[in-house]
Each structure stands twice: as structure tokens, then as C-alpha cells.
Short mmCIF file of C-alpha atoms in Angstrom, two decimals:
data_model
loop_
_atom_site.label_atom_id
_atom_site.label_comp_id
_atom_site.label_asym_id
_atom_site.label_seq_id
_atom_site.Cartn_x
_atom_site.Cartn_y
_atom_site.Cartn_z
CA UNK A 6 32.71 10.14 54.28
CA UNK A 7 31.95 8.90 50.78
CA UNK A 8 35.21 9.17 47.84
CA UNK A 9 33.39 11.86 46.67
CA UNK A 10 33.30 14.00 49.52
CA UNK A 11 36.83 13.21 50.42
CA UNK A 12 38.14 13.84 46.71
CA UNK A 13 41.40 15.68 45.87
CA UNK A 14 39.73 19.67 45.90
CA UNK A 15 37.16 19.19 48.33
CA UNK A 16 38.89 18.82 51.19
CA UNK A 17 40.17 21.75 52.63
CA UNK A 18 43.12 23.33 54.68
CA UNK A 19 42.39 22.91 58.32
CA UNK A 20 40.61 19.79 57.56
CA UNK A 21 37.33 21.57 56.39
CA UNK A 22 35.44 19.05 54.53
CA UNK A 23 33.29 20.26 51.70
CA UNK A 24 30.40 18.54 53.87
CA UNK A 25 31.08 20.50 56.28
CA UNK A 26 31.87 23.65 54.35
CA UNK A 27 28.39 22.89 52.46
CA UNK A 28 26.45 22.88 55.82
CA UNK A 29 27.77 25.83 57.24
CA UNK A 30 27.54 27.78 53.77
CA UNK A 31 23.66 26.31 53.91
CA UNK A 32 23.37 27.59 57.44
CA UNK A 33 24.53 31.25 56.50
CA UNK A 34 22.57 32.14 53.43
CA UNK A 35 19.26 30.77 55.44
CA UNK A 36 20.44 32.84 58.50
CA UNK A 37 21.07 35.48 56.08
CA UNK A 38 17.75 35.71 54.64
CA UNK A 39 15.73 34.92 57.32
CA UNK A 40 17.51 37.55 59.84
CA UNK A 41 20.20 39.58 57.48
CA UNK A 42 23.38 40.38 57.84
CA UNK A 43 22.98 42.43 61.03
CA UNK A 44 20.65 39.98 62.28
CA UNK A 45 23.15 36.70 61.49
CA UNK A 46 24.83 35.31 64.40
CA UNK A 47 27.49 32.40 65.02
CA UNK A 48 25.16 30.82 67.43
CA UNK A 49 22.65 30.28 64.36
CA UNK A 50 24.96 29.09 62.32
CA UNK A 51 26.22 26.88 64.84
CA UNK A 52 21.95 25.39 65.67
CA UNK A 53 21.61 25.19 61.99
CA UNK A 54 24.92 23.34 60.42
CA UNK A 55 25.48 21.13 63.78
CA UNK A 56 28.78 22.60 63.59
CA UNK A 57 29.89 23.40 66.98
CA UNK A 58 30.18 27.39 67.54
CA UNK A 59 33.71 27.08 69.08
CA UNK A 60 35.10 24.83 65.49
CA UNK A 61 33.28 27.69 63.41
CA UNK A 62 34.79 30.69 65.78
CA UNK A 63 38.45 28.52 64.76
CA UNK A 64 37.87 27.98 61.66
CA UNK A 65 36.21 31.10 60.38
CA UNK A 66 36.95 33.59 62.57
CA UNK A 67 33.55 34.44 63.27
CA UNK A 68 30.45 36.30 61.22
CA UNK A 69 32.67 38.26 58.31
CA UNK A 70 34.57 35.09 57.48
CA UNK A 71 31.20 32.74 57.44
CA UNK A 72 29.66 34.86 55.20
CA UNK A 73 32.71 35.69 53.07
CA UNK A 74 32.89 31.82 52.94
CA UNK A 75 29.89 31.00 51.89
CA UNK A 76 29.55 33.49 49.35
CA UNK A 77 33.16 31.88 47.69
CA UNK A 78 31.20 28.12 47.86
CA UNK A 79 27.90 29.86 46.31
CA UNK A 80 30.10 30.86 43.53
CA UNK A 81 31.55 27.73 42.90
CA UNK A 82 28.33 26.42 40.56
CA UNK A 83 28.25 25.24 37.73
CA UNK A 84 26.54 27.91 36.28
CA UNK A 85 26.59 28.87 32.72
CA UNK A 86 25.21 31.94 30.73
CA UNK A 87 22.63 31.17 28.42
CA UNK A 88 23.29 30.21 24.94
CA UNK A 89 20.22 31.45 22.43
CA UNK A 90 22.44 32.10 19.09
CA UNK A 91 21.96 35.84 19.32
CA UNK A 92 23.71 38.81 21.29
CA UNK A 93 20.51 39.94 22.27
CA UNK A 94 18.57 36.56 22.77
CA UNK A 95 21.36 35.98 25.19
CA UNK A 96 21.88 39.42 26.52
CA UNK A 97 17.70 39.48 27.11
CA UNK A 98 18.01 35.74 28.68
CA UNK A 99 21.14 37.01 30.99
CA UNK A 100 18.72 40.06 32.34
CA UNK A 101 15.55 38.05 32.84
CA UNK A 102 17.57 35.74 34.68
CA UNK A 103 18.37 38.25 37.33
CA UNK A 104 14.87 39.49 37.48
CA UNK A 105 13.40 36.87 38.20
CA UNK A 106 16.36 36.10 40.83
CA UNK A 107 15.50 39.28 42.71
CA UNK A 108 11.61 39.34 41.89
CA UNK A 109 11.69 35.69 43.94
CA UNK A 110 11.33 36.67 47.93
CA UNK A 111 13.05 33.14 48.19
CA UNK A 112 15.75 33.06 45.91
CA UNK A 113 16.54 37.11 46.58
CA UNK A 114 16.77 36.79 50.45
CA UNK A 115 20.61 36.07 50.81
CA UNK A 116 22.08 37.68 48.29
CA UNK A 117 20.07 40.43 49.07
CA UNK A 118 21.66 40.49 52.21
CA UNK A 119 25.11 40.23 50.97
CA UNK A 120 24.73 43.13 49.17
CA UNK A 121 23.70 45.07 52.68
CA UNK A 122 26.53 43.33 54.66
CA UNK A 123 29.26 44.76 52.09
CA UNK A 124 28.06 48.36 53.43
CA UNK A 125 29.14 47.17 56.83
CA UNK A 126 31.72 44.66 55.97
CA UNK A 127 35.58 44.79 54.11
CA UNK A 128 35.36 41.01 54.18
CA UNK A 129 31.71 41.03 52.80
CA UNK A 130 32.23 43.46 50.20
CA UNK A 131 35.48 41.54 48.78
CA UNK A 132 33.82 38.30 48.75
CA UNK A 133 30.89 40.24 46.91
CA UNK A 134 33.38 42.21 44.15
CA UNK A 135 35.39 38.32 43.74
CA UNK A 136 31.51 36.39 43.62
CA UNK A 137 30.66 39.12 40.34
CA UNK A 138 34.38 38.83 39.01
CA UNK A 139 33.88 35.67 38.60
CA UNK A 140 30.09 35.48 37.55
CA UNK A 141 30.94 38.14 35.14
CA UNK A 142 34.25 36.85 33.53
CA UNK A 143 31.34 33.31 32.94
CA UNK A 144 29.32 35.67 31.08
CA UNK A 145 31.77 36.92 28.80
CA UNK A 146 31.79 33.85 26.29
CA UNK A 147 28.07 35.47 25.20
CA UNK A 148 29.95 38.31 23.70
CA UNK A 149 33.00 36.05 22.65
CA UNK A 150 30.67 34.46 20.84
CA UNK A 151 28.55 37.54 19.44
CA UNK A 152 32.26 38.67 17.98
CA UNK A 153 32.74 35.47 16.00
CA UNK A 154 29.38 35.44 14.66
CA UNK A 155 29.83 39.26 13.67
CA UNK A 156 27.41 40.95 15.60
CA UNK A 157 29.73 42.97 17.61
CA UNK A 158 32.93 44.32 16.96
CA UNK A 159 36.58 42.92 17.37
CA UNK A 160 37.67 44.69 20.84
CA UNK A 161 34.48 44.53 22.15
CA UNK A 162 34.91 44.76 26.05
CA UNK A 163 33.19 41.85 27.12
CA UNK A 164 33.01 42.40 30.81
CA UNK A 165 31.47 45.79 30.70
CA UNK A 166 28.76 44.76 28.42
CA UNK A 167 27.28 41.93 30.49
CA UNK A 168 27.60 44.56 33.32
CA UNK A 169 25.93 46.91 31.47
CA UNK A 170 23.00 44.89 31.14
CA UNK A 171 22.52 43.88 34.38
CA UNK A 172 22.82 47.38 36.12
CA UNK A 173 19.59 48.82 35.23
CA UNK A 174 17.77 46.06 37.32
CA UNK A 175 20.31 46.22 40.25
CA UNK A 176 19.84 49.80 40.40
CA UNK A 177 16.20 49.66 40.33
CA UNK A 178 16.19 47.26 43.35
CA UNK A 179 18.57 48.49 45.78
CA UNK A 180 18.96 52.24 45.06
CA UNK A 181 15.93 53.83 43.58
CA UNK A 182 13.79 50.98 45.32
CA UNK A 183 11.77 50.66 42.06
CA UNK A 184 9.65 47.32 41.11
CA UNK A 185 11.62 45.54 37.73
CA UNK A 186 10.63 42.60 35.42
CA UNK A 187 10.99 41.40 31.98
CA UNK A 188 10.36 44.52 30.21
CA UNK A 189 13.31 46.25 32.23
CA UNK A 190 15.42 43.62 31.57
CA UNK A 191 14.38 43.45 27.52
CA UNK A 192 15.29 47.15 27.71
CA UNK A 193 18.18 47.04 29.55
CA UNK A 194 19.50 44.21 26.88
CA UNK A 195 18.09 45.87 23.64
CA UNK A 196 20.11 48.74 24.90
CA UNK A 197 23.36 47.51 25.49
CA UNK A 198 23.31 45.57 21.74
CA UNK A 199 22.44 49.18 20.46
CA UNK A 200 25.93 50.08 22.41
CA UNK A 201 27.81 47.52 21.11
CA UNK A 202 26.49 47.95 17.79
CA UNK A 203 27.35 51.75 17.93
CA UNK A 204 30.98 50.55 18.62
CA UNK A 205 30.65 52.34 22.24
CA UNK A 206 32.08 49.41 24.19
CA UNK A 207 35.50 48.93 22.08
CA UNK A 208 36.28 52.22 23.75
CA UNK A 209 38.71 52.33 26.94
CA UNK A 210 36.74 52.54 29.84
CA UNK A 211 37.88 52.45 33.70
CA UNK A 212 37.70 48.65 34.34
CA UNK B 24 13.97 84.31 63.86
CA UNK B 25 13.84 86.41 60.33
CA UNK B 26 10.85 86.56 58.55
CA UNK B 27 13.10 84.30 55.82
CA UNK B 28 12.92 82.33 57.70
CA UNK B 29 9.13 82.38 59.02
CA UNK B 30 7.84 82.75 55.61
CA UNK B 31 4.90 80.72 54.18
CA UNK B 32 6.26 77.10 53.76
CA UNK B 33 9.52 76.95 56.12
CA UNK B 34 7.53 76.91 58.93
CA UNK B 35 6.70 73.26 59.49
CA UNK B 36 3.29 71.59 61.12
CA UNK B 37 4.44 71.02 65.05
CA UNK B 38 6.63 74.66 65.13
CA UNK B 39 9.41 72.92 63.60
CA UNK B 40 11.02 76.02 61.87
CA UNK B 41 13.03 75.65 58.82
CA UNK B 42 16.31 76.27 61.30
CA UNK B 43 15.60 73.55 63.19
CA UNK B 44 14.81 70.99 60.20
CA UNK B 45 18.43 72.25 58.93
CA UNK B 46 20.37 72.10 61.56
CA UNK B 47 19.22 68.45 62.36
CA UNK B 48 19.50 67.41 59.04
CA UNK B 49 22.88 69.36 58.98
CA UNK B 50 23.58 66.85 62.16
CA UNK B 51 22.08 63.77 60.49
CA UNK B 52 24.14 63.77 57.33
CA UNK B 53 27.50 64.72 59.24
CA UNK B 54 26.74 61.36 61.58
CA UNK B 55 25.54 59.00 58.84
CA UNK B 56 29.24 59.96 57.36
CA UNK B 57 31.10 59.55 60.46
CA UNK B 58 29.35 56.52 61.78
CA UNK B 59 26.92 54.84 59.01
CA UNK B 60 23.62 54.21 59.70
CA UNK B 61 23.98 51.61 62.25
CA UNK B 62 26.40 53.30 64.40
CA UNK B 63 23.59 56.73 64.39
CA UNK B 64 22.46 58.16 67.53
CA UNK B 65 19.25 60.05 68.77
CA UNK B 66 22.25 61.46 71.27
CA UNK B 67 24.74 62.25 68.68
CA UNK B 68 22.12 64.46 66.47
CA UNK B 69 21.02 66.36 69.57
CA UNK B 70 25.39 67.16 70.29
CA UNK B 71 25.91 68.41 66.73
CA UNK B 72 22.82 70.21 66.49
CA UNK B 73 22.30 71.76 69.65
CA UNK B 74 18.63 70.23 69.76
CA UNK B 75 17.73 68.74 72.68
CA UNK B 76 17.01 64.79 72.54
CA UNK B 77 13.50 64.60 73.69
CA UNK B 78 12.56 67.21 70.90
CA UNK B 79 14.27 65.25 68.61
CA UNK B 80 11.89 61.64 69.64
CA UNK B 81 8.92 63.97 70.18
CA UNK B 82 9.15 65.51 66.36
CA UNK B 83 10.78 63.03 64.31
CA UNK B 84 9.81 59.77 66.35
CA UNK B 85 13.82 58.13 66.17
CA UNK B 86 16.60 57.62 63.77
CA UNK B 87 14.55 56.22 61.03
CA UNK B 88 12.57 59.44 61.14
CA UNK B 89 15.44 61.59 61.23
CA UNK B 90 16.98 60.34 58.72
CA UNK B 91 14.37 59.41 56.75
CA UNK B 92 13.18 63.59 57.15
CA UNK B 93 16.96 64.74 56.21
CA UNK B 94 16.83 63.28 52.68
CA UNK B 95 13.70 64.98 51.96
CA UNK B 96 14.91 68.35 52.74
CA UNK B 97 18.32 67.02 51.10
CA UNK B 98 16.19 66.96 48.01
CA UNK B 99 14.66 70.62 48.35
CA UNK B 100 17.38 71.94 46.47
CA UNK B 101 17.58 74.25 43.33
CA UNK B 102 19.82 71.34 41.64
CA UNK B 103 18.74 71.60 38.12
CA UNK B 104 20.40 68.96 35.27
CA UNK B 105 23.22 70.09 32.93
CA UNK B 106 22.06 72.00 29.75
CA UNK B 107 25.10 71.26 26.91
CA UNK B 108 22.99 71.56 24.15
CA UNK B 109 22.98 67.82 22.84
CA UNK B 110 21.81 64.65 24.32
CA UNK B 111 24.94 63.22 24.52
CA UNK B 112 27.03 66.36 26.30
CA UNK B 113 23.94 66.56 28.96
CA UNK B 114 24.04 62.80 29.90
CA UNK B 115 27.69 62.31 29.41
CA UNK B 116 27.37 65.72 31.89
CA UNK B 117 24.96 63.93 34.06
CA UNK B 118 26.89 60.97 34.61
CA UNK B 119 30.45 62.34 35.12
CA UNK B 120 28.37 65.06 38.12
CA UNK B 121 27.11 61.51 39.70
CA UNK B 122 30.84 59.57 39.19
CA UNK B 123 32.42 62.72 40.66
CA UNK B 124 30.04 62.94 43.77
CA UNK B 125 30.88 59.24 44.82
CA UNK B 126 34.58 59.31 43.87
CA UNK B 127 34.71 61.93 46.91
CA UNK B 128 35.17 60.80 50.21
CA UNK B 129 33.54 63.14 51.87
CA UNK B 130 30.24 63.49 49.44
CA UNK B 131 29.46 60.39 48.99
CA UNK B 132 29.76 59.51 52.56
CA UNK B 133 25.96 60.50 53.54
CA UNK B 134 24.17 58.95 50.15
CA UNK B 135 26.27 55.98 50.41
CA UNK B 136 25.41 55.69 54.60
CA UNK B 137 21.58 56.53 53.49
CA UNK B 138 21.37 53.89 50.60
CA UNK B 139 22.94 51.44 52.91
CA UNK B 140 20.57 52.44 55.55
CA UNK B 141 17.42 51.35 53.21
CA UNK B 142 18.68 47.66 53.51
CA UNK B 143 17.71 48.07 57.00
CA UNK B 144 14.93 50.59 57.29
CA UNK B 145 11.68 51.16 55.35
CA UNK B 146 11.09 54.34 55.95
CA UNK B 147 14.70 55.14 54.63
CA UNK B 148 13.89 53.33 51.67
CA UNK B 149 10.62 54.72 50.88
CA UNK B 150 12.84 58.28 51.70
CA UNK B 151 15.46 57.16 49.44
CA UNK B 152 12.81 56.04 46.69
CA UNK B 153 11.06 59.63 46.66
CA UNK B 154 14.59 61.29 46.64
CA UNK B 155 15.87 59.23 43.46
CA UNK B 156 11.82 59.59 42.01
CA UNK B 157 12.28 63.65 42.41
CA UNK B 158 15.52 63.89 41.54
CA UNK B 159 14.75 62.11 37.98
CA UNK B 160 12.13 64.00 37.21
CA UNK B 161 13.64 66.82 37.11
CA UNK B 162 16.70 64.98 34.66
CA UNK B 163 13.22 64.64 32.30
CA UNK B 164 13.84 67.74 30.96
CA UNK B 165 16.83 66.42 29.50
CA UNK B 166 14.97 63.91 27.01
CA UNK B 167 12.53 66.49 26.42
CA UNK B 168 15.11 69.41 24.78
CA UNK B 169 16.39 66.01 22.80
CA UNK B 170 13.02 65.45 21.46
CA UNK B 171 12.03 69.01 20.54
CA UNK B 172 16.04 69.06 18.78
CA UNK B 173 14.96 65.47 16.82
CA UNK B 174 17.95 63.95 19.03
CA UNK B 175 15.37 60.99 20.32
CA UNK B 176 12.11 59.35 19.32
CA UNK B 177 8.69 61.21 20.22
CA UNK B 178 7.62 58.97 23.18
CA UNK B 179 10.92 58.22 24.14
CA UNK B 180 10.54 57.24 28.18
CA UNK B 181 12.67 60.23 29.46
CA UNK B 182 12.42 58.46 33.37
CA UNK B 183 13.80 54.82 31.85
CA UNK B 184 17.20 57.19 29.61
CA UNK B 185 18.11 59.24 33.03
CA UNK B 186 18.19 55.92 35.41
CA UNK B 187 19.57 53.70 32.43
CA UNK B 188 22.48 56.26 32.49
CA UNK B 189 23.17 56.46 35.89
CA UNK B 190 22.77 52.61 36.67
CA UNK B 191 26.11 51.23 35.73
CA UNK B 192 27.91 53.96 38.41
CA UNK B 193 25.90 52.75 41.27
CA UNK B 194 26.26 49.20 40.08
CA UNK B 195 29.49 49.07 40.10
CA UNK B 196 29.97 51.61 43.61
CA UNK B 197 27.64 49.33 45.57
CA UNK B 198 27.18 46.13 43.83
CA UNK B 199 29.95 44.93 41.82
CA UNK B 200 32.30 47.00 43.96
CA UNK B 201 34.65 48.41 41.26
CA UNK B 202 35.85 51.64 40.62
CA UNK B 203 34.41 54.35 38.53
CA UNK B 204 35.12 57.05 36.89
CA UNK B 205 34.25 59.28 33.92
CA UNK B 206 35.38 56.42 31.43
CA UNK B 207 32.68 54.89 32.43
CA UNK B 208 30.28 57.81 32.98
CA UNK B 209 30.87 58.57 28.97
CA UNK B 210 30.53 54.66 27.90
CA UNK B 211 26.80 54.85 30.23
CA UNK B 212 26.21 57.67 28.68
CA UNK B 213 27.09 56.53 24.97
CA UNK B 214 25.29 53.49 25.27
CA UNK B 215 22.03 55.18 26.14
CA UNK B 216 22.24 57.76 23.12
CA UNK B 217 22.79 54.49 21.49
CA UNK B 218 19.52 53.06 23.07
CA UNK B 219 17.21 56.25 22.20
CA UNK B 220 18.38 56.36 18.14
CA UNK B 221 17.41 52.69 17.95
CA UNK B 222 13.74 53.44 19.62
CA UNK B 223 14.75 51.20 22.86
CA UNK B 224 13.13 53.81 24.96
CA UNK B 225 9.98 54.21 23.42
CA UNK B 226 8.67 50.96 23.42
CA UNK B 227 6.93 50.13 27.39
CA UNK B 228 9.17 49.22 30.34
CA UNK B 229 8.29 48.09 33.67
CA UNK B 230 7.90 51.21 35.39
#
């Protein structure tokens, strides 16, 4: 192992190395879009990460916990919203950005199939809710930032604007099973700034 | 059988009588609520609706079939969209029928079990993607009465204001997996009146 690998963070209870961690992670988001979440099995991930299938059954319990896993790595980016100057330049950057996501057969395989597994999996879905919790609370500097420049009002809730904007395109793809692109996501930002704008999201709502 | 039943229309190609076609659908959406999609028998629809199982493979070919047959006569209802008198009260009305549908247990059972099913099955998400298709064009009407009133644009996209409303529920039910409620039903439906006064909706979107 290099210092990196073996630095204070990345090396886990149960002495699960993060190059471990990263292989099996690798292992289930392939496995997960080449075969989906029903599809996935312990055996794959076993071929595919050279971990053997009895050290993944100990340390991961089995399918739920690999995927819940690797969905908590995936999350741990270094990701950053994008930073235009504008509410909507960034709102309409943080939309396209999922379009184009979802409108890649590559790129939209495994999370794709995260999304199914949390109809069939507790573990699944609360690795899914934490993975957006996380992405989301990221995304809230954009409107942080839209406050201090004066384009939205003080109280502005944050995390339901930047959800707002992406649900049109999630919707689109997983329940009405519609095609979506930039002019969706354009939309779905020009909206939301008309919200905020309108004062609509320094109302209470239910998150 | 009574001639209501016989009539022009309910009698289906391959003698499959309008009786029939309920009580399997009847059967269907009781066992996608019970059991999901995955766990759905052939042998299970034939129990609960007293059909015998080789009829069932001979007329609707399997599960995907049956289920895929049971949201289309799911969506030959006389459903028709709330009528306040304002934009605002009929989407705000809208999206509070939608939040209140999936905040019960036992309603949102089947549409949850068939949109999970379309992650797995293309005929259940081509089903699913003519249910949502005819159930939002009959929520047209809506944008329509707001035109003729000088509530929204001429040329406002009445299909892109009914989905944009309804979006943040289901992204938040089966995405983000957080709760909902009509908080959020009135801040969707704010938003979009919000949208349609700035002209969001009349310039061209995706679909």
C-alpha cells in the first residue's frame, strides 16, 4: 500500500482499505448497469473486484450492503455545483448537468439502477435518500449565493429550490418515461427563479 | 352476462368480456400491492380472480401483459381534474389529490408497485408512459380555462405546467425519498403559477 492509500480516513473499520472499498464500489456500479439491481450478484462482484466472495459476504453482508456501500463512496466526490454568477445561469447549469447524466446510456446505467433497487431495497433506498441529502445540501451554496447577491430573498429555502429544479427531468425519466434535454432543464430552471422571485420558496414547506 | 355489460366496446377482441378484464385487473392491482412486481404470479391472479391460469397466458401472454393491460383499463376512468375557478386553486387542487393518493398506504401501493415495475419491464413502461400521457391530457383543460380567464400566456404549453406541478411529489416519493405532503403540493403548485406569469411555459421544451 502507498501513504496515500493507508492515510488517516481511508482506512476503514474491519480493515477495509479504500483500495479495496474502491474496487468493490467499481465492481457494483458496473454489475449494476450491466445486469441491474435484480440482476447483481455477490459472485460478480467477487470476479470483478478480485475480492474473494466469502471477505465481501463478511464484510458487507451481502447484495443490499454492497450496493448501499458503494453508493456512500460514489458520494464521496469532490463534486461542486456550478458557479456562473447568476441564480439562473447556475440553476440552468445544475439541470443540464443531470440531463446529460441520464441522456448518457453510460453514465445513467448505475444510478439508474439504484433508483430501481430502492423499490426493492430499505438499505438501497436509505443509501439513495443520504447520496441526494448530501448532493443537495452541495448545491445549496448556488442559492446562498443568489441571496447575497440579491436575487432571491432572505429565507429562501435552499434545499427545496435545487430540488425543484431537478424534479421535472427525474420525473420525465423514471415515471412518465418521457425523452428530456436542455430545453427541459432551461425550463425547469427558468421556472424555479420565477418561484423564488415570487417569494414562493421562503414559505414553510414539508422538508 | 347483462347487456351492460355486452355492449359495443366492453366486449374485447378474443371474448375477453369487460368482467373478465376487471376482475383480473381487480386481481393484478391487489397482488402488485401485496407482493410488488417481482414477487407477482400468473398463479396468484388466477386465485384472486377466479380465472383459470392457462386463460390468463393464452389472453394476456404473462405478468408483463397483465399488468401492463391493468393500467390501461386503470386509466378508463371518468377522473376528470379539479375545476376551482383559478389557476392556482386547480393546481394547488391537483397536486394536494396526487400528495394525498401516495401518502396512503393502501393507494399508492399499486402505482408505486407499477412504476417500480417499469425499471424492469418495457411493456410496463410503455403502459405506464400512455397512463401518465392520458392522464395529462386530460389536466390540459386546466391551462386552457387559465388562458381563456387571462391567468397564463396564449401558447402557454398546458402538458409541460401539469407535469412541472406534479414532478417535485414523485421526486421526492421515489427519488429523493422524502416525505410529502400538501406543503409541498402548494409550493409545486406556486412555483408553476410563478412559471406561466413570467412566459416560462410558452417558450419550446423538449417534449
Amino acid at each position: 500500500m502507498t501513504s496515500a492509500q493507508s492515510a488517516p480516513g481511508t482506512l476503514r473499520p474491519g480493515g477495509r482499505t479504500a483500495r479495496t472499498r474502491a474496487a468493490v464500489r467499481d465492481a457494483v456500479l458496473t454489475g449494476l448497469g450491466e445486469h441491474g439491481y435484480p440482476g447483481l450478484t455477490v459472485e460478480y462482484v467477487a470476479e470483478h473486484s478480485g475480492v474473494h466472495k466469502t471477505t465481501l459476504y463478511r464484510r458487507w453482508g451481502g447484495i443490499e450492503g454492497l450496493v448501499a456501500d458503494a453508493l456512500e463512496l460514489a458520494g464521496e466526490d469532490d463534486w461542486s455545483p456550478p458557479d456562473t454568477g447568476s441564480l439562473q445561469g447556475d440553476l440552468r447549469a445544475l439541470a443540464r448537468e443531470a440531463a446529460d447524466s441520464f441522456t448518457d446510456p453510460v453514465q445513467a446505467a448505475a444510478p439508474t439502477a439504484i433508483i430501481a433497487a430502492a423499490f426493492q431495497s430499505d438499505r438501497a433506498a436509505d443509501a439513495l435518500h443520504a447520496f441526494y441529502a448530501e448532493r443537495f445540501s452541495r448545491c445549496e451554496t448556488i442559492v446562498r449565493r443568489a441571496v447575497e447577491r440579491g436575487e432571491a430573498p432572505p429565507g429562501t429555502d435552499a434545499g427545496a429550490v435545487v430540488r425543484a429544479v431537478s424534479a421535472p427531468l427525474y420525473f420525465r425519466l423514471f415515471i412518465t418515461r418521457e425523452p428530456i434535454g436542455h430545453a427541459l432543464a432551461d425550463q425547469a430552471a427558468a421556472t424555479v427563479v420565477a418561484g423564488v422571485r415570487a417569494g414562493v420558496f421562503t414559505a414553510a414547506a414539508d422538508s
